[in-house]
Amino acid sequence: MPWLQLSIEAHGPEAERIASRLDEAGALSVTLADAGDEPQLEPGPGETPLWTRVRVSALFTADASGEALVDALARELGTNPSVERIADQAWERVWLDTFKPTRFGRRLWVCPHGQAPDDRDARVVMLDPGLAFGTGQHATTALCLEWLDHVPLAGRTVLDYGCGSGILAIAALRLGAAAAIAVDHDPQALEATRDNALANAVADRISIYRPDELPGLSVDVTVANILAGPLIELAPRLTRALRPGGGLAISGVLAGQVEAVSRAYAGAVLLAPARVREDWALISGLRR
């Protein structure tokens, strides 16, 4: 089935009103995106900021009633809307054009299902893109995966705080960790982690928790790919859970935030120089 996409540019507060009107009119989906070049990297607690200029896009069916509705909304909203007809596609296959088997470090591979690498020494994580973040394509995830591939994990317990798709916990298990603990506040992330653990035959070695359900911990390795603000707030909790000599890797940190985040951990962790990729950094070290 083809679709009609109605798109309108507006200033922040007006964009919210337009989005609400499109939703009320029966849009199948409404999305808001940056219409300029103004990043919103890390909102404060409880904040939902919008860009100064926002592009509001709504999707409708391209039948006669949908076309009439889009025409009426375009006249009503009167803010120079654009209407685009989008051909139907096998959307579940579109991502395969860009998501291919990818190696991280020496042994670790992340692959779509059915696309194992030709490498008999590979430690493979089978993962398809879904609702939860994390397939290794983002620089922060790639940095964490490469770090995991280079640290000794055999027989160890790994904490993945902010697990998203579960990719880091599952990768640690595929690399030889004895057990993994995956933590996230998002129910969709926890569901995705369970599904991906089952698909990778490691569900019996992974424990999954919301932060408020997490018991007292003593782990050998901790990875956390979140954002700078939460990482600073979590420093006491993450370092307290890490055994002396245990390895820590945290990411989701912009290069300009490394100093502030490092200060939060330096008292408990002997830090190595940060690794930077595409303006994102990974901070790592050993528990003192």
PDB file of C-alpha atoms in Angstrom:
ATOM      1  CA  MET A   1       0.000   0.000   0.000  1.00  0.00           C
ATOM      2  CA  PRO A   2       1.378   3.465  -0.875  1.00  0.00           C
ATOM      3  CA  TRP A   3       1.393   6.266   1.696  1.00  0.00           C
ATOM      4  CA  LEU A   4       1.033  10.037   1.790  1.00  0.00           C
ATOM      5  CA  GLN A   5       3.444  12.002   3.963  1.00  0.00           C
ATOM      6  CA  LEU A   6       2.437  15.527   4.953  1.00  0.00           C
ATOM      7  CA  SER A   7       5.398  17.582   6.204  1.00  0.00           C
ATOM      8  CA  ILE A   8       5.387  21.042   7.762  1.00  0.00           C
ATOM      9  CA  GLU A   9       8.169  23.213   9.196  1.00  0.00           C
ATOM     10  CA  ALA A  10       7.356  25.299  12.241  1.00  0.00           C
ATOM     11  CA  HIS A  11       8.915  26.866  15.324  1.00  0.00           C
ATOM     12  CA  GLY A  12       9.064  24.727  18.473  1.00  0.00           C
ATOM     13  CA  PRO A  13       5.811  25.596  20.340  1.00  0.00           C
ATOM     14  CA  GLU A  14       3.798  25.791  17.102  1.00  0.00           C
ATOM     15  CA  ALA A  15       5.206  22.429  16.018  1.00  0.00           C
ATOM     16  CA  GLU A  16       3.674  20.777  19.096  1.00  0.00           C
ATOM     17  CA  ARG A  17       0.256  22.195  18.228  1.00  0.00           C
ATOM     18  CA  ILE A  18       0.536  20.993  14.633  1.00  0.00           C
ATOM     19  CA  ALA A  19       1.637  17.538  15.738  1.00  0.00           C
ATOM     20  CA  SER A  20      -1.367  17.282  18.061  1.00  0.00           C
ATOM     21  CA  ARG A  21      -3.739  18.358  15.278  1.00  0.00           C
ATOM     22  CA  LEU A  22      -2.318  15.783  12.861  1.00  0.00           C
ATOM     23  CA  ASP A  23      -2.622  13.083  15.473  1.00  0.00           C
ATOM     24  CA  GLU A  24      -6.233  14.053  16.198  1.00  0.00           C
ATOM     25  CA  ALA A  25      -6.966  13.952  12.463  1.00  0.00           C
ATOM     26  CA  GLY A  26      -6.039  10.268  12.355  1.00  0.00           C
ATOM     27  CA  ALA A  27      -2.437  10.229  11.165  1.00  0.00           C
ATOM     28  CA  LEU A  28      -0.922   6.753  11.262  1.00  0.00           C
ATOM     29  CA  SER A  29       2.250   8.262  12.706  1.00  0.00           C
ATOM     30  CA  VAL A  30       3.582  11.718  13.573  1.00  0.00           C
ATOM     31  CA  THR A  31       7.288  12.436  13.888  1.00  0.00           C
ATOM     32  CA  LEU A  32       9.223  15.568  14.839  1.00  0.00           C
ATOM     33  CA  ALA A  33      12.744  16.197  13.565  1.00  0.00           C
ATOM     34  CA  ASP A  34      15.324  18.969  13.429  1.00  0.00           C
ATOM     35  CA  ALA A  35      14.622  21.271  10.483  1.00  0.00           C
ATOM     36  CA  GLY A  36      17.928  23.095  10.900  1.00  0.00           C
ATOM     37  CA  ASP A  37      21.196  21.973  12.425  1.00  0.00           C
ATOM     38  CA  GLU A  38      20.620  22.248  16.151  1.00  0.00           C
ATOM     39  CA  PRO A  39      21.553  19.140  18.169  1.00  0.00           C
ATOM     40  CA  GLN A  40      19.654  18.182  21.319  1.00  0.00           C
ATOM     41  CA  LEU A  41      22.168  15.746  22.782  1.00  0.00           C
ATOM     42  CA  GLU A  42      21.275  15.496  26.445  1.00  0.00           C
ATOM     43  CA  PRO A  43      18.110  17.020  27.908  1.00  0.00           C
ATOM     44  CA  GLY A  44      17.925  17.579  31.631  1.00  0.00           C
ATOM     45  CA  PRO A  45      15.755  15.378  33.858  1.00  0.00           C
ATOM     46  CA  GLY A  46      12.090  15.778  33.005  1.00  0.00           C
ATOM     47  CA  GLU A  47      12.806  17.985  29.980  1.00  0.00           C
ATOM     48  CA  THR A  48      11.510  17.311  26.473  1.00  0.00           C
ATOM     49  CA  PRO A  49      13.136  20.089  24.444  1.00  0.00           C
ATOM     50  CA  LEU A  50      12.350  20.861  20.818  1.00  0.00           C
ATOM     51  CA  TRP A  51      14.573  22.402  18.202  1.00  0.00           C
ATOM     52  CA  THR A  52      14.051  26.045  17.236  1.00  0.00           C
ATOM     53  CA  ARG A  53      12.864  24.920  13.786  1.00  0.00           C
ATOM     54  CA  VAL A  54      11.010  21.622  13.694  1.00  0.00           C
ATOM     55  CA  ARG A  55       9.903  19.474  10.782  1.00  0.00           C
ATOM     56  CA  VAL A  56       6.611  17.735  11.590  1.00  0.00           C
ATOM     57  CA  SER A  57       5.795  14.762   9.356  1.00  0.00           C
ATOM     58  CA  ALA A  58       2.577  12.732   9.383  1.00  0.00           C
ATOM     59  CA  LEU A  59       1.769   9.562   7.478  1.00  0.00           C
ATOM     60  CA  PHE A  60      -1.641   8.780   5.937  1.00  0.00           C
ATOM     61  CA  THR A  61      -2.987   6.072   3.640  1.00  0.00           C
ATOM     62  CA  ALA A  62      -2.935   7.056  -0.028  1.00  0.00           C
ATOM     63  CA  ASP A  63      -6.514   6.073  -0.778  1.00  0.00           C
ATOM     64  CA  ALA A  64      -9.259   8.546  -1.721  1.00  0.00           C
ATOM     65  CA  SER A  65     -10.178   9.369   1.885  1.00  0.00           C
ATOM     66  CA  GLY A  66      -6.535   9.824   2.835  1.00  0.00           C
ATOM     67  CA  GLU A  67      -5.899  12.164  -0.077  1.00  0.00           C
ATOM     68  CA  ALA A  68      -8.962  14.252   0.807  1.00  0.00           C
ATOM     69  CA  LEU A  69      -7.875  14.441   4.442  1.00  0.00           C
ATOM     70  CA  VAL A  70      -4.336  15.498   3.549  1.00  0.00           C
ATOM     71  CA  ASP A  71      -5.650  18.203   1.198  1.00  0.00           C
ATOM     72  CA  ALA A  72      -7.960  19.540   3.916  1.00  0.00           C
ATOM     73  CA  LEU A  73      -5.208  19.548   6.538  1.00  0.00           C
ATOM     74  CA  ALA A  74      -2.790  21.280   4.180  1.00  0.00           C
ATOM     75  CA  ARG A  75      -5.325  24.079   3.635  1.00  0.00           C
ATOM     76  CA  GLU A  76      -6.209  24.291   7.321  1.00  0.00           C
ATOM     77  CA  LEU A  77      -2.652  24.442   8.643  1.00  0.00           C
ATOM     78  CA  GLY A  78      -1.499  26.862   5.971  1.00  0.00           C
ATOM     79  CA  THR A  79       2.211  26.782   6.773  1.00  0.00           C
ATOM     80  CA  ASN A  80       3.643  25.836   3.380  1.00  0.00           C
ATOM     81  CA  PRO A  81       3.237  22.084   3.799  1.00  0.00           C
ATOM     82  CA  SER A  82       4.690  19.558   1.411  1.00  0.00           C
ATOM     83  CA  VAL A  83       3.002  16.310   0.409  1.00  0.00           C
ATOM     84  CA  GLU A  84       4.973  13.299  -0.746  1.00  0.00           C
ATOM     85  CA  ARG A  85       3.713   9.960  -2.036  1.00  0.00           C
ATOM     86  CA  ILE A  86       5.783   7.085  -0.619  1.00  0.00           C
ATOM     87  CA  ALA A  87       5.747   3.772  -2.423  1.00  0.00           C
ATOM     88  CA  ASP A  88       5.238   0.634  -0.401  1.00  0.00           C
ATOM     89  CA  GLN A  89       8.365  -1.382   0.362  1.00  0.00           C
ATOM     90  CA  ALA A  90       9.348  -4.530   2.172  1.00  0.00           C
ATOM     91  CA  TRP A  91      10.385  -2.393   5.141  1.00  0.00           C
ATOM     92  CA  GLU A  92      11.588  -5.379   7.168  1.00  0.00           C
ATOM     93  CA  ARG A  93      14.279  -5.871   4.508  1.00  0.00           C
ATOM     94  CA  VAL A  94      15.316  -2.267   3.887  1.00  0.00           C
ATOM     95  CA  TRP A  95      17.840  -2.205   6.750  1.00  0.00           C
ATOM     96  CA  LEU A  96      19.778  -5.072   5.139  1.00  0.00           C
ATOM     97  CA  ASP A  97      21.116  -2.570   2.590  1.00  0.00           C
ATOM     98  CA  THR A  98      23.281  -0.984   5.293  1.00  0.00           C
ATOM     99  CA  PHE A  99      23.495  -3.485   8.145  1.00  0.00           C
ATOM    100  CA  LYS A 100      26.067  -6.129   7.201  1.00  0.00           C
ATOM    101  CA  PRO A 101      28.273  -8.456   9.284  1.00  0.00           C
ATOM    102  CA  THR A 102      30.744  -6.219  11.115  1.00  0.00           C
ATOM    103  CA  ARG A 103      33.839  -7.145  13.108  1.00  0.00           C
ATOM    104  CA  PHE A 104      34.789  -5.368  16.327  1.00  0.00           C
ATOM    105  CA  GLY A 105      38.331  -6.022  17.502  1.00  0.00           C
ATOM    106  CA  ARG A 106      39.887  -9.394  16.688  1.00  0.00           C
ATOM    107  CA  ARG A 107      37.138 -11.973  17.226  1.00  0.00           C
ATOM    108  CA  LEU A 108      33.808 -10.300  17.826  1.00  0.00           C
ATOM    109  CA  TRP A 109      31.255  -9.986  15.014  1.00  0.00           C
ATOM    110  CA  VAL A 110      27.754  -8.522  15.005  1.00  0.00           C
ATOM    111  CA  CYS A 111      25.656  -9.936  12.173  1.00  0.00           C
ATOM    112  CA  PRO A 112      22.073  -9.956  10.935  1.00  0.00           C
ATOM    113  CA  HIS A 113      20.435 -13.337  11.313  1.00  0.00           C
ATOM    114  CA  GLY A 114      21.489 -15.666   8.544  1.00  0.00           C
ATOM    115  CA  GLN A 115      24.685 -13.782   7.661  1.00  0.00           C
ATOM    116  CA  ALA A 116      27.470 -15.436   9.652  1.00  0.00           C
ATOM    117  CA  PRO A 117      31.047 -14.412   8.720  1.00  0.00           C
ATOM    118  CA  ASP A 118      33.513 -16.780   7.086  1.00  0.00           C
ATOM    119  CA  ASP A 119      35.752 -16.906  10.161  1.00  0.00           C
ATOM    120  CA  ARG A 120      35.962 -20.065  12.235  1.00  0.00           C
ATOM    121  CA  ASP A 121      37.385 -18.150  15.230  1.00  0.00           C
ATOM    122  CA  ALA A 122      34.552 -15.598  15.212  1.00  0.00           C
ATOM    123  CA  ARG A 123      32.463 -14.918  18.304  1.00  0.00           C
ATOM    124  CA  VAL A 124      29.176 -13.922  16.715  1.00  0.00           C
ATOM    125  CA  VAL A 125      26.275 -11.866  18.057  1.00  0.00           C
ATOM    126  CA  MET A 126      23.217 -12.312  15.847  1.00  0.00           C
ATOM    127  CA  LEU A 127      21.142  -9.158  16.049  1.00  0.00           C
ATOM    128  CA  ASP A 128      18.503  -7.520  13.892  1.00  0.00           C
ATOM    129  CA  PRO A 129      17.613  -3.828  14.317  1.00  0.00           C
ATOM    130  CA  GLY A 130      14.529  -3.280  16.442  1.00  0.00           C
ATOM    131  CA  LEU A 131      12.914  -0.784  18.780  1.00  0.00           C
ATOM    132  CA  ALA A 132      15.809  -0.705  21.235  1.00  0.00           C
ATOM    133  CA  PHE A 133      19.072   1.043  20.427  1.00  0.00           C
ATOM    134  CA  GLY A 134      22.192  -0.944  19.730  1.00  0.00           C
ATOM    135  CA  THR A 135      23.449  -2.859  16.696  1.00  0.00           C
ATOM    136  CA  GLY A 136      27.053  -1.684  16.844  1.00  0.00           C
ATOM    137  CA  GLN A 137      26.621   0.929  14.121  1.00  0.00           C
ATOM    138  CA  HIS A 138      26.915   3.925  16.476  1.00  0.00           C
ATOM    139  CA  ALA A 139      30.422   4.984  17.484  1.00  0.00           C
ATOM    140  CA  THR A 140      29.755   4.581  21.217  1.00  0.00           C
ATOM    141  CA  THR A 141      28.524   1.007  20.829  1.00  0.00           C
ATOM    142  CA  ALA A 142      31.432   0.152  18.542  1.00  0.00           C
ATOM    143  CA  LEU A 143      33.920   1.498  21.087  1.00  0.00           C
ATOM    144  CA  CYS A 144      32.383  -0.639  23.837  1.00  0.00           C
ATOM    145  CA  LEU A 145      32.342  -3.768  21.652  1.00  0.00           C
ATOM    146  CA  GLU A 146      35.994  -3.328  20.713  1.00  0.00           C
ATOM    147  CA  TRP A 147      36.889  -2.829  24.382  1.00  0.00           C
ATOM    148  CA  LEU A 148      35.075  -6.032  25.353  1.00  0.00           C
ATOM    149  CA  ASP A 149      36.962  -7.944  22.667  1.00  0.00           C
ATOM    150  CA  HIS A 150      40.291  -6.880  24.177  1.00  0.00           C
ATOM    151  CA  VAL A 151      39.698  -7.552  27.896  1.00  0.00           C
ATOM    152  CA  PRO A 152      39.825 -10.987  29.592  1.00  0.00           C
ATOM    153  CA  LEU A 153      36.241 -12.162  30.122  1.00  0.00           C
ATOM    154  CA  ALA A 154      36.509 -15.923  30.560  1.00  0.00           C
ATOM    155  CA  GLY A 155      34.627 -16.981  33.678  1.00  0.00           C
ATOM    156  CA  ARG A 156      33.773 -13.407  34.677  1.00  0.00           C
ATOM    157  CA  THR A 157      30.531 -11.655  35.555  1.00  0.00           C
ATOM    158  CA  VAL A 158      29.674  -8.571  33.463  1.00  0.00           C
ATOM    159  CA  LEU A 159      27.262  -5.743  34.271  1.00  0.00           C
ATOM    160  CA  ASP A 160      25.701  -3.959  31.259  1.00  0.00           C
ATOM    161  CA  TYR A 161      24.012  -0.849  32.671  1.00  0.00           C
ATOM    162  CA  GLY A 162      21.670   0.786  30.149  1.00  0.00           C
ATOM    163  CA  CYS A 163      21.538  -2.377  28.067  1.00  0.00           C
ATOM    164  CA  GLY A 164      19.258  -1.226  25.219  1.00  0.00           C
ATOM    165  CA  SER A 165      19.153  -4.188  22.826  1.00  0.00           C
ATOM    166  CA  GLY A 166      21.392  -6.204  25.148  1.00  0.00           C
ATOM    167  CA  ILE A 167      24.204  -6.173  22.617  1.00  0.00           C
ATOM    168  CA  LEU A 168      27.025  -5.547  25.103  1.00  0.00           C
ATOM    169  CA  ALA A 169      25.880  -8.157  27.612  1.00  0.00           C
ATOM    170  CA  ILE A 170      25.354 -10.724  24.862  1.00  0.00           C
ATOM    171  CA  ALA A 171      28.726  -9.899  23.285  1.00  0.00           C
ATOM    172  CA  ALA A 172      30.434 -10.414  26.656  1.00  0.00           C
ATOM    173  CA  LEU A 173      28.789 -13.829  27.002  1.00  0.00           C
ATOM    174  CA  ARG A 174      29.770 -14.816  23.469  1.00  0.00           C
ATOM    175  CA  LEU A 175      33.335 -13.795  24.342  1.00  0.00           C
ATOM    176  CA  GLY A 176      33.416 -16.171  27.302  1.00  0.00           C
ATOM    177  CA  ALA A 177      31.905 -14.362  30.278  1.00  0.00           C
ATOM    178  CA  ALA A 178      30.250 -16.740  32.723  1.00  0.00           C
ATOM    179  CA  ALA A 179      27.274 -14.484  33.449  1.00  0.00           C
ATOM    180  CA  ALA A 180      25.876 -11.076  32.522  1.00  0.00           C
ATOM    181  CA  ILE A 181      23.530  -8.685  34.284  1.00  0.00           C
ATOM    182  CA  ALA A 182      21.556  -6.373  31.982  1.00  0.00           C
ATOM    183  CA  VAL A 183      19.861  -3.257  33.383  1.00  0.00           C
ATOM    184  CA  ASP A 184      17.576  -0.695  31.724  1.00  0.00           C
ATOM    185  CA  HIS A 185      14.647   1.501  32.741  1.00  0.00           C
ATOM    186  CA  ASP A 186      12.888   1.046  29.366  1.00  0.00           C
ATOM    187  CA  PRO A 187      10.539  -1.986  29.213  1.00  0.00           C
ATOM    188  CA  GLN A 188      11.081  -2.255  25.448  1.00  0.00           C
ATOM    189  CA  ALA A 189      14.825  -2.513  26.028  1.00  0.00           C
ATOM    190  CA  LEU A 190      14.338  -5.291  28.570  1.00  0.00           C
ATOM    191  CA  GLU A 191      12.052  -7.156  26.173  1.00  0.00           C
ATOM    192  CA  ALA A 192      14.532  -6.743  23.324  1.00  0.00           C
ATOM    193  CA  THR A 193      17.367  -7.985  25.538  1.00  0.00           C
ATOM    194  CA  ARG A 194      15.382 -11.103  26.463  1.00  0.00           C
ATOM    195  CA  ASP A 195      14.548 -11.816  22.823  1.00  0.00           C
ATOM    196  CA  ASN A 196      18.115 -11.263  21.655  1.00  0.00           C
ATOM    197  CA  ALA A 197      19.538 -13.401  24.468  1.00  0.00           C
ATOM    198  CA  LEU A 198      17.248 -16.259  23.417  1.00  0.00           C
ATOM    199  CA  ALA A 199      18.216 -15.824  19.770  1.00  0.00           C
ATOM    200  CA  ASN A 200      21.905 -16.034  20.715  1.00  0.00           C
ATOM    201  CA  ALA A 201      21.462 -19.043  23.040  1.00  0.00           C
ATOM    202  CA  VAL A 202      22.705 -17.180  26.134  1.00  0.00           C
ATOM    203  CA  ALA A 203      19.411 -16.617  27.957  1.00  0.00           C
ATOM    204  CA  ASP A 204      20.405 -19.036  30.729  1.00  0.00           C
ATOM    205  CA  ARG A 205      23.422 -16.867  31.620  1.00  0.00           C
ATOM    206  CA  ILE A 206      21.847 -13.414  31.617  1.00  0.00           C
ATOM    207  CA  SER A 207      19.818 -11.726  34.375  1.00  0.00           C
ATOM    208  CA  ILE A 208      17.658  -8.751  33.392  1.00  0.00           C
ATOM    209  CA  TYR A 209      16.531  -5.997  35.767  1.00  0.00           C
ATOM    210  CA  ARG A 210      15.030  -2.548  36.014  1.00  0.00           C
ATOM    211  CA  PRO A 211      17.317  -0.220  38.019  1.00  0.00           C
ATOM    212  CA  ASP A 212      14.964  -0.187  41.014  1.00  0.00           C
ATOM    213  CA  GLU A 213      14.899  -3.999  41.083  1.00  0.00           C
ATOM    214  CA  LEU A 214      18.656  -4.463  40.994  1.00  0.00           C
ATOM    215  CA  PRO A 215      20.051  -6.436  43.950  1.00  0.00           C
ATOM    216  CA  GLY A 216      23.425  -5.791  45.548  1.00  0.00           C
ATOM    217  CA  LEU A 217      26.168  -6.611  43.070  1.00  0.00           C
ATOM    218  CA  SER A 218      29.811  -7.573  42.943  1.00  0.00           C
ATOM    219  CA  VAL A 219      30.938  -7.909  39.325  1.00  0.00           C
ATOM    220  CA  ASP A 220      34.227  -8.295  37.477  1.00  0.00           C
ATOM    221  CA  VAL A 221      33.468  -6.019  34.516  1.00  0.00           C
ATOM    222  CA  THR A 222      31.079  -3.105  34.031  1.00  0.00           C
ATOM    223  CA  VAL A 223      30.052  -1.481  30.749  1.00  0.00           C
ATOM    224  CA  ALA A 224      27.643   1.437  30.513  1.00  0.00           C
ATOM    225  CA  ASN A 225      26.788   3.146  27.229  1.00  0.00           C
ATOM    226  CA  ILE A 226      24.431   5.926  28.309  1.00  0.00           C
ATOM    227  CA  LEU A 227      25.065   9.710  28.435  1.00  0.00           C
ATOM    228  CA  ALA A 228      27.421  11.935  30.390  1.00  0.00           C
ATOM    229  CA  GLY A 229      24.902  13.262  32.931  1.00  0.00           C
ATOM    230  CA  PRO A 230      23.527   9.875  34.020  1.00  0.00           C
ATOM    231  CA  LEU A 231      27.047   8.405  34.055  1.00  0.00           C
ATOM    232  CA  ILE A 232      28.191  11.081  36.509  1.00  0.00           C
ATOM    233  CA  GLU A 233      25.153  10.449  38.728  1.00  0.00           C
ATOM    234  CA  LEU A 234      25.696   6.680  38.566  1.00  0.00           C
ATOM    235  CA  ALA A 235      29.425   6.786  39.375  1.00  0.00           C
ATOM    236  CA  PRO A 236      29.042   5.751  43.047  1.00  0.00           C
ATOM    237  CA  ARG A 237      26.693   2.894  42.156  1.00  0.00           C
ATOM    238  CA  LEU A 238      28.732   1.556  39.243  1.00  0.00           C
ATOM    239  CA  THR A 239      32.075   1.710  41.031  1.00  0.00           C
ATOM    240  CA  ARG A 240      30.661   0.210  44.221  1.00  0.00           C
ATOM    241  CA  ALA A 241      29.428  -2.817  42.250  1.00  0.00           C
ATOM    242  CA  LEU A 242      32.867  -3.399  40.700  1.00  0.00           C
ATOM    243  CA  ARG A 243      35.345  -5.671  42.465  1.00  0.00           C
ATOM    244  CA  PRO A 244      38.909  -4.407  43.062  1.00  0.00           C
ATOM    245  CA  GLY A 245      40.891  -4.896  39.867  1.00  0.00           C
ATOM    246  CA  GLY A 246      37.696  -5.119  37.821  1.00  0.00           C
ATOM    247  CA  GLY A 247      37.420  -3.424  34.434  1.00  0.00           C
ATOM    248  CA  LEU A 248      35.162  -0.455  33.693  1.00  0.00           C
ATOM    249  CA  ALA A 249      34.170   0.976  30.304  1.00  0.00           C
ATOM    250  CA  ILE A 250      31.700   3.860  29.947  1.00  0.00           C
ATOM    251  CA  SER A 251      30.594   5.613  26.789  1.00  0.00           C
ATOM    252  CA  GLY A 252      27.873   7.849  25.400  1.00  0.00           C
ATOM    253  CA  VAL A 253      30.248  10.682  26.295  1.00  0.00           C
ATOM    254  CA  LEU A 254      31.140  13.491  23.910  1.00  0.00           C
ATOM    255  CA  ALA A 255      34.829  14.312  23.619  1.00  0.00           C
ATOM    256  CA  GLY A 256      34.258  17.628  25.373  1.00  0.00           C
ATOM    257  CA  GLN A 257      32.630  15.869  28.342  1.00  0.00           C
ATOM    258  CA  VAL A 258      35.490  13.444  29.064  1.00  0.00           C
ATOM    259  CA  GLU A 259      37.089  15.574  31.774  1.00  0.00           C
ATOM    260  CA  ALA A 260      33.878  16.021  33.770  1.00  0.00           C
ATOM    261  CA  VAL A 261      32.910  12.345  33.552  1.00  0.00           C
ATOM    262  CA  SER A 262      36.446  11.192  34.366  1.00  0.00           C
ATOM    263  CA  ARG A 263      36.462  13.293  37.553  1.00  0.00           C
ATOM    264  CA  ALA A 264      33.418  11.395  38.800  1.00  0.00           C
ATOM    265  CA  TYR A 265      35.251   8.055  38.511  1.00  0.00           C
ATOM    266  CA  ALA A 266      38.907   8.937  39.129  1.00  0.00           C
ATOM    267  CA  GLY A 267      38.756   8.427  42.891  1.00  0.00           C
ATOM    268  CA  ALA A 268      37.698   4.789  42.537  1.00  0.00           C
ATOM    269  CA  VAL A 269      39.085   3.829  39.125  1.00  0.00           C
ATOM    270  CA  LEU A 270      42.593   4.032  37.680  1.00  0.00           C
ATOM    271  CA  LEU A 271      41.680   5.511  34.314  1.00  0.00           C
ATOM    272  CA  ALA A 272      43.362   4.945  30.960  1.00  0.00           C
ATOM    273  CA  PRO A 273      43.486   7.668  28.281  1.00  0.00           C
ATOM    274  CA  ALA A 274      40.078   8.085  26.668  1.00  0.00           C
ATOM    275  CA  ARG A 275      39.521   6.675  23.189  1.00  0.00           C
ATOM    276  CA  VAL A 276      37.663   8.965  20.773  1.00  0.00           C
ATOM    277  CA  ARG A 277      35.756   8.168  17.602  1.00  0.00           C
ATOM    278  CA  GLU A 278      33.521  10.555  15.641  1.00  0.00           C
ATOM    279  CA  ASP A 279      33.527  13.033  18.568  1.00  0.00           C
ATOM    280  CA  TRP A 280      32.370  10.307  20.987  1.00  0.00           C
ATOM    281  CA  ALA A 281      34.607   8.930  23.709  1.00  0.00           C
ATOM    282  CA  LEU A 282      35.083   5.744  25.713  1.00  0.00           C
ATOM    283  CA  ILE A 283      36.510   6.066  29.226  1.00  0.00           C
ATOM    284  CA  SER A 284      37.955   2.906  30.732  1.00  0.00           C
ATOM    285  CA  GLY A 285      40.067   1.766  33.651  1.00  0.00           C
ATOM    286  CA  LEU A 286      40.537  -0.643  36.558  1.00  0.00           C
ATOM    287  CA  ARG A 287      38.877  -0.464  39.974  1.00  0.00           C
ATOM    288  CA  ARG A 288      41.416   0.650  42.566  1.00  0.00           C
TER     289      ARG A 288
END
